[in-house]
Structure formats: C-alpha cells, structure tokens
Amino acid sequence: MPAMEEKRITVAYGDGIGPEIMSATLEILDAAGAQIATDVIEIGEQVYRSGNSAGIAEESWQTLLQNGVFLKAPITTPQGGGYKSLNVTIRKTLGLYANIRPCRSYAPFVRTKHPEMDLVVIRENEEDLYGGIEHRQTDEVYQCLKLISRPGCERIARYCFEFARQAGRKKVTCFTKDNIMKMTDGLFRQVFSEVGRDYPDIEQEHWIIDIGAAKLADTPEAFDVILVPNLYGDIVSDIAAQIGGSVGLAGSANIGESFAMFEAIHGSAPDIAGKGIANPSGLLLGAIQMLVHIGQGKVAEKIHNGWLKTIEDGIHTGELYQEGLSKKRVGTKEFANAVKERLGESPSHFAPVQYGDSTTLDLRYERSSSYTPPQQRLVGVDVFLAEDNRDAESLAERLNNASNSLPLSLEMITNRGTKVWPHGRPETFCTDHWRCRFSASKDELEPSVIWKLLELLHQHDLRTIKTENLYYFGDERGFSLGQGQK
Ligand code: NAD
C-alpha cells in the first residue's frame, strides 16, 4: 500500500454506550493501519448539565473547524426544555447539507424480511421543518416554518446524482409530498428533475412520500438511491435501517463543502450503557465512510470486508444474536477483536466491498453566472389575525370597514388554510387564527400601503399577528391559493 498522509480528526466519545463503541471502533481503525491522529472533544450530557444549553464548548468548535473531519459517538440529550439538539446545531453550523445513510440487509446472517435490500438514503440535512422556526401565534394555534431553498435543492440533488454515479448505482428515487405542498416540496421535485437531466445514464423516478414509504417498507429491494427532504429523510432512513435488520447496523455521513461528520444512526442506548454488550457496528460503518472521505479507501475496504466476514461467521452481539443463525454471542470488545482478526480476509457469502482510491465527493455550489432573478412584483398581502369571535362574515365586515380607504381589497379569509369567506360553509371548524388576503386594486402594491393597512387594523381593534407579502416572480405566482379558492 503506498504511504498515506496522516489525517488529524476530531473524536467525541459521547454518552451512554458511546465510549465503549468509540474505543472499539478506534482500535479496529488502528489495527487496520488507518493513518489518523485524534483530537478528543467533550460534547453531550455533561456539557449540557454544566449549563451550556448547546452541549458543546466554544474551544471544541475551534478543534472541529481546524480538523474538518469529526467522528462522533451518540450523545444523550437531557429531557426537559432549553436544550438544543447538538446534532442539528453541528450540521447547520458546519454546513453539512448531505446526510448519506446506506441501509442494507445481511441475510441470512441477520434476520430480516427483506433479504435483497441494499439502498442508500440521501437526506437533505439543513432545511425544511428543521429550521426550528416555531411560534405560538394565538391562544390556540402554533406554527412551524418549512423553508426550502433553490440552492439547497440544487446542492443536494447534484450531490445525490454524483454519488449514485460514483457508487455505480442505477436509479434515483425522489420522495416528496408535492401534491399538497406544491411550492416547497414542488421545488424539491422540480430541481430533482432539472438536475437529473444531466444524468441520463441514471434511471429516475418520483413517488409521493406516503405511498413511497409504504412501498419502501414492503419492497425495499425496488429502491437503489432515495433522495428526500430533511424530515421525510429522518423517518425513511430509520425505517430502511430497521427493516434491513437493525438500526444498530447503520452508519451515517454528514457532508458539507468544508466539513464532514460521521456517526452511527442509533442513540446512546442508556439501557445497556457500561455493560460491555453494545454493538459497535453502526459507528464502525460510519468510520468506514470517514476513511473513504479522507482518501483512505483501501483501509476502509479492509475493515469493511473483515467486518462482513465477522457477521458471516456468526459472531454477533446480543441484540443480533439468534439461535440457529448466530454462532457466538459476544460483547463489544470481543466483537472488535473478531473484526481485527479478520482484517485482510474477504467475505465469502457477501460480495467483497471495493472502495479503491475513491474519496467522498467534494462539490462546491455556485449559482450559474448567467442566472438573472425574475422581476419581483408585490401584488397583495396576507394578514394573519387573532380573533376569538368565530364569525367570518362579521370579521370581513370589520376588515372592509377598516381598509376601504386603501388601494386594495379583501379577497378571502381562511381558517387553518380553508376558505371561510366569501361563501364559507357553516360546517367548517374555526379556530382563533385567521388569514385575511388583501389584493392590490392595481397591478402592483406600494409597500407603504401595507404599513398603513396594519395601522388601520390596529385602530379598529383587529389583532394582527403577522403578515406575508404576496409576490409575482415574473409571470409566476409566488403564493398558494386558499383551499376552496378558485
Ligand atoms: P437508542 O438508539 O439509543 O436505543 C434504542 C434501542 O436500541 C435501545 O433498546 C438500545 O439498547 C438499542 N441499541 C441502540 N444502539 C445499540 C447498539 N449499538 N447495540 C445494541 N443495542 C443498541 O434510542 P433512544 O433510547 O430513543 O435514545 C437514547 C438517547 O440517545 C436519547 O437521549 C436520544 O436523544 C439520544 N440519541 C442520540 C443520537 C445521536 O447522538 N446521534 C441519535 C438518536 C438518539
């Protein structure tokens, strides 16, 4: 093997079973000849409990930024309010936009109903409902903002297709709910199709997420690479890992332009912490993705094949152990020793893994220089109101009285998205949260009219809670119609 350059990485031993599985993983990496030096940082429960609500100290950020590559054991997020998810913070702060979760079955050595399954979930990692932008707007109604951006979609779609091509995968399936969320999920799907045109060698399809997830749970062998927005990806990848045999067997890579983080997909398993029985495989498979990322594909290959051989030889930790399928029940350390003993061996049942010299993709996002944004035209405003009286007719009358001096008109009122004025139905259940759509009387609205409108509504004792401007982008309407609106 040609001499490899040593790479300095950041390591966190985490909580619960974290220290046990991290020690086992690093021992295997060392025995396989991985050229890494480690800087250890402390994250998780102890840091949270010391009063740091982010779960990570400032100096640890410096280490993370300096090294660029992070191997992380699971952590425990203390119950109760005020603690931020460290995973989400790290992903978003370091711009780790792509989450790659290979999920496959290891039949007949690990029990599964889906012996042919071998797929990769590629999850957008920064956007969607995970922005954590939530508000209580009225006594009765709470809101969570779903943000999807074109650059976010372009980056993840491009990553996904490049990944598929590099990994020799044949098909990419996109899951969205664009029949309902036509603008946000619609954009994700549209960009998937646009970017997909550059990859005619790869089969492409789209499924609505609900039936797609059902199909995945039933026939996972029909999928190859799955591209999904953040929230669906979180759910779908756990389903895929579980039906493959165990969430304990899945590793995950979080990749950005300058940084990357590798981990197991399972949590800190406090119920078995300290007992020496945890399966280190999820973290080890994450570490294998890391070795590929840092250009040590040959070492990754050696470990992966030794690990497959260990699984084939029926050497299993307790949660996988099955009478008749397994040969020997082992603890964390014994399992690690079994993998070390098999370094350099190839599996005989499973196809040996080959990474060669390939590295994880390094894609830089650049908006095309020929792009000119469309002209943005303000044509109205949605004003959201808190109002206890559930009578839409009288609310419309008050709104019309308040706004009749302005160059706009009340077009509709909806309650939780359903049109209740004009021509509402008495059967529609109403809360104290109303969306009132005002449209410009002319082609375009002066922004100052909106400020004036808000002032007038206030003077008429109408409690505004927020506004959303209504724009056209060129000829394209930049807002959805109300349910029931023509
Ligand atoms: P969990 O994944 O920790 O455990 C679920 C079940 O799977 C438990 O019965 C556990 O014993 C078992 N299990 C998990 N990993 C195993 C392994 N490697 N070997 C053998 N058995 C294993 O999920 P949970 O109990 O819901 O969460 C526990 C804690 O982990 C929570 O504080 C949660 O917030 C945290 N968590 C952290 C991460 C992370 O850091 N990436 C991810 C998920 C959950």
Tab-separated table of N, CA, C and O and ligand atoms in Angstrom, residues 17 21 72-79 87 91 246-249 263-272 277-282 317 319, ligand 1:
chain	number	residue	atom	x	y	z
A	17	ILE	N	-23.537	4.323	25.668
A	17	ILE	CA	-22.630	3.320	25.102
A	17	ILE	C	-21.530	3.962	24.258
A	17	ILE	O	-20.641	3.261	23.763
A	21	ILE	N	-18.313	1.956	22.319
A	21	ILE	CA	-18.286	1.670	20.875
A	21	ILE	C	-17.216	2.508	20.169
A	21	ILE	O	-16.646	2.070	19.178
A	72	LYS	N	-18.099	10.987	15.562
A	72	LYS	CA	-18.883	11.313	16.758
A	72	LYS	C	-19.675	10.102	17.248
A	72	LYS	O	-20.423	9.498	16.483
A	73	ALA	N	-19.529	9.810	18.530
A	73	ALA	CA	-20.365	8.771	19.146
A	73	ALA	C	-21.694	9.409	19.550
A	73	ALA	O	-21.781	10.637	19.676
A	74	PRO	N	-22.738	8.600	19.767
A	74	PRO	CA	-24.034	9.196	20.132
A	74	PRO	C	-23.990	9.890	21.488
A	74	PRO	O	-23.178	9.527	22.344
A	75	ILE	N	-24.835	10.856	21.633
A	75	ILE	CA	-24.916	11.576	22.912
A	75	ILE	C	-26.348	11.514	23.450
A	75	ILE	O	-27.286	11.229	22.703
A	76	THR	N	-26.466	11.797	24.734
A	76	THR	CA	-27.788	11.846	25.367
A	76	THR	C	-28.208	13.303	25.463
A	76	THR	O	-27.454	14.127	25.987
A	77	THR	N	-29.383	13.612	24.933
A	77	THR	CA	-29.913	14.968	25.107
A	77	THR	C	-30.798	14.946	26.349
A	77	THR	O	-31.782	14.191	26.365
A	78	PRO	N	-30.431	15.720	27.400
A	78	PRO	CA	-31.252	15.660	28.610
A	78	PRO	C	-32.698	16.037	28.320
A	78	PRO	O	-32.971	16.871	27.453
A	79	GLN	N	-33.617	15.377	29.028
A	79	GLN	CA	-35.042	15.692	28.868
A	79	GLN	C	-35.304	17.082	29.438
A	79	GLN	O	-34.560	17.566	30.258
A	87	ASN	N	-26.848	17.710	17.434
A	87	ASN	CA	-26.688	17.209	16.070
A	87	ASN	C	-27.128	18.245	15.058
A	87	ASN	O	-26.439	18.505	14.078
A	91	ARG	N	-24.700	20.137	12.373
A	91	ARG	CA	-24.963	20.024	10.931
A	91	ARG	C	-25.132	21.397	10.293
A	91	ARG	O	-24.608	21.674	9.227
A	246	SER	N	-31.465	-4.082	11.669
A	246	SER	CA	-31.304	-3.385	12.939
A	246	SER	C	-30.801	-1.964	12.702
A	246	SER	O	-29.897	-1.773	11.871
A	247	VAL	N	-31.349	-1.006	13.461
A	247	VAL	CA	-30.784	0.354	13.372
A	247	VAL	C	-29.349	0.350	13.897
A	247	VAL	O	-28.559	1.227	13.575
A	248	GLY	N	-29.016	-0.643	14.708
A	248	GLY	CA	-27.664	-0.744	15.278
A	248	GLY	C	-26.604	-1.054	14.235
A	248	GLY	O	-25.411	-0.999	14.522
A	249	LEU	N	-27.016	-1.363	13.008
A	249	LEU	CA	-26.049	-1.733	11.970
A	249	LEU	C	-25.848	-0.630	10.937
A	249	LEU	O	-25.236	-0.881	9.900
A	263	GLU	N	-21.052	9.174	11.979
A	263	GLU	CA	-21.631	8.654	13.219
A	263	GLU	C	-22.447	7.395	12.937
A	263	GLU	O	-22.629	6.999	11.792
A	264	ALA	N	-22.941	6.790	14.032
A	264	ALA	CA	-23.931	5.720	13.912
A	264	ALA	C	-25.293	6.393	13.852
A	264	ALA	O	-25.427	7.534	14.289
A	265	ILE	N	-26.318	5.695	13.352
A	265	ILE	CA	-27.617	6.388	13.355
A	265	ILE	C	-28.377	6.164	14.668
A	265	ILE	O	-29.306	6.876	14.969
A	266	HIS	N	-27.940	5.176	15.465
A	266	HIS	CA	-28.666	4.934	16.723
A	266	HIS	C	-28.240	5.933	17.796
A	266	HIS	O	-27.286	6.703	17.610
A	267	GLY	N	-28.945	5.900	18.937
A	267	GLY	CA	-28.667	6.812	20.032
A	267	GLY	C	-27.702	6.221	21.050
A	267	GLY	O	-26.996	5.235	20.757
A	268	SER	N	-27.697	6.809	22.247
A	268	SER	CA	-26.688	6.456	23.257
A	268	SER	C	-27.072	5.228	24.074
A	268	SER	O	-26.327	4.832	24.974
A	269	ALA	N	-28.233	4.639	23.808
A	269	ALA	CA	-28.692	3.387	24.442
A	269	ALA	C	-28.384	3.332	25.941
A	269	ALA	O	-27.667	2.424	26.395
A	270	PRO	N	-28.915	4.267	26.732
A	270	PRO	CA	-28.574	4.275	28.168
A	270	PRO	C	-28.948	2.974	28.875
A	270	PRO	O	-28.328	2.616	29.883
A	271	ASP	N	-29.935	2.237	28.308
A	271	ASP	CA	-30.366	0.986	28.962
A	271	ASP	C	-29.277	-0.081	28.995
A	271	ASP	O	-29.305	-0.970	29.843
A	272	ILE	N	-28.293	-0.004	28.092
A	272	ILE	CA	-27.248	-1.041	28.108
A	272	ILE	C	-25.853	-0.440	28.333
A	272	ILE	O	-24.841	-1.135	28.204
A	277	ILE	N	-21.866	-4.671	26.194
A	277	ILE	CA	-22.564	-5.552	25.240
A	277	ILE	C	-23.010	-4.827	23.963
A	277	ILE	O	-23.597	-5.429	23.072
A	278	ALA	N	-22.749	-3.520	23.890
A	278	ALA	CA	-23.248	-2.752	22.730
A	278	ALA	C	-22.548	-3.182	21.441
A	278	ALA	O	-21.374	-3.568	21.448
A	279	ASN	N	-23.268	-3.075	20.352
A	279	ASN	CA	-22.724	-3.403	19.035
A	279	ASN	C	-22.030	-2.150	18.467
A	279	ASN	O	-22.675	-1.121	18.279
A	280	PRO	N	-20.745	-2.233	18.189
A	280	PRO	CA	-20.056	-1.040	17.657
A	280	PRO	C	-20.210	-0.873	16.139
A	280	PRO	O	-19.618	0.024	15.551
A	281	SER	N	-21.008	-1.744	15.492
A	281	SER	CA	-21.034	-1.788	14.020
A	281	SER	C	-21.512	-0.484	13.371
A	281	SER	O	-20.963	-0.063	12.343
A	282	GLY	N	-22.535	0.165	13.928
A	282	GLY	CA	-23.061	1.401	13.331
A	282	GLY	C	-21.968	2.459	13.265
A	282	GLY	O	-21.741	3.081	12.219
A	317	THR	N	-23.223	-9.582	18.419
A	317	THR	CA	-23.545	-9.014	19.737
A	317	THR	C	-24.995	-9.389	20.082
A	317	THR	O	-25.773	-9.788	19.203
A	319	GLU	N	-27.934	-8.110	20.684
A	319	GLU	CA	-29.204	-7.686	20.062
A	319	GLU	C	-29.405	-8.331	18.690
A	319	GLU	O	-30.520	-8.362	18.171
B	1	NAD	P1	-31.316	4.392	21.060
B	1	NAD	O1	-30.970	4.238	19.612
B	1	NAD	O2	-30.252	4.887	21.943
B	1	NAD	O3	-31.829	2.979	21.617
B	1	NAD	C1	-32.952	2.273	21.091
B	1	NAD	C2	-32.832	0.779	21.422
B	1	NAD	O4	-31.806	0.210	20.597
B	1	NAD	C3	-32.420	0.506	22.863
B	1	NAD	O5	-33.070	-0.646	23.316
B	1	NAD	C4	-30.931	0.247	22.784
B	1	NAD	O6	-30.437	-0.617	23.788
B	1	NAD	C5	-30.791	-0.381	21.393
B	1	NAD	N1	-29.495	-0.035	20.786
B	1	NAD	C6	-29.146	1.149	20.227
B	1	NAD	N2	-27.891	1.104	19.784
B	1	NAD	C7	-27.437	-0.127	20.063
B	1	NAD	C8	-26.169	-0.761	19.840
B	1	NAD	N3	-25.152	-0.146	19.235
B	1	NAD	N4	-26.029	-2.047	20.269
B	1	NAD	C9	-27.052	-2.696	20.852
B	1	NAD	N5	-28.259	-2.157	21.088
B	1	NAD	C10	-28.446	-0.865	20.697
B	1	NAD	O7	-32.600	5.339	21.115
B	1	NAD	P2	-33.312	6.033	22.377
B	1	NAD	O8	-33.314	5.082	23.529
B	1	NAD	O9	-34.569	6.575	21.841
B	1	NAD	O10	-32.394	7.269	22.730
B	1	NAD	C11	-31.451	7.288	23.794
B	1	NAD	C12	-30.714	8.629	23.795
B	1	NAD	O11	-29.968	8.762	22.594
B	1	NAD	C13	-31.640	9.859	23.867
B	1	NAD	O12	-31.077	10.788	24.784
B	1	NAD	C14	-31.597	10.421	22.475
B	1	NAD	O13	-31.784	11.812	22.465
B	1	NAD	C15	-30.188	10.062	22.050
B	1	NAD	N6	-29.974	9.972	20.593
B	1	NAD	C16	-28.780	10.435	20.137
B	1	NAD	C17	-28.468	10.334	18.788
B	1	NAD	C18	-27.138	10.844	18.343
B	1	NAD	O14	-26.358	11.329	19.139
B	1	NAD	N7	-26.837	10.766	17.046
B	1	NAD	C19	-29.372	9.743	17.896
B	1	NAD	C20	-30.595	9.246	18.390
B	1	NAD	C21	-30.881	9.360	19.759
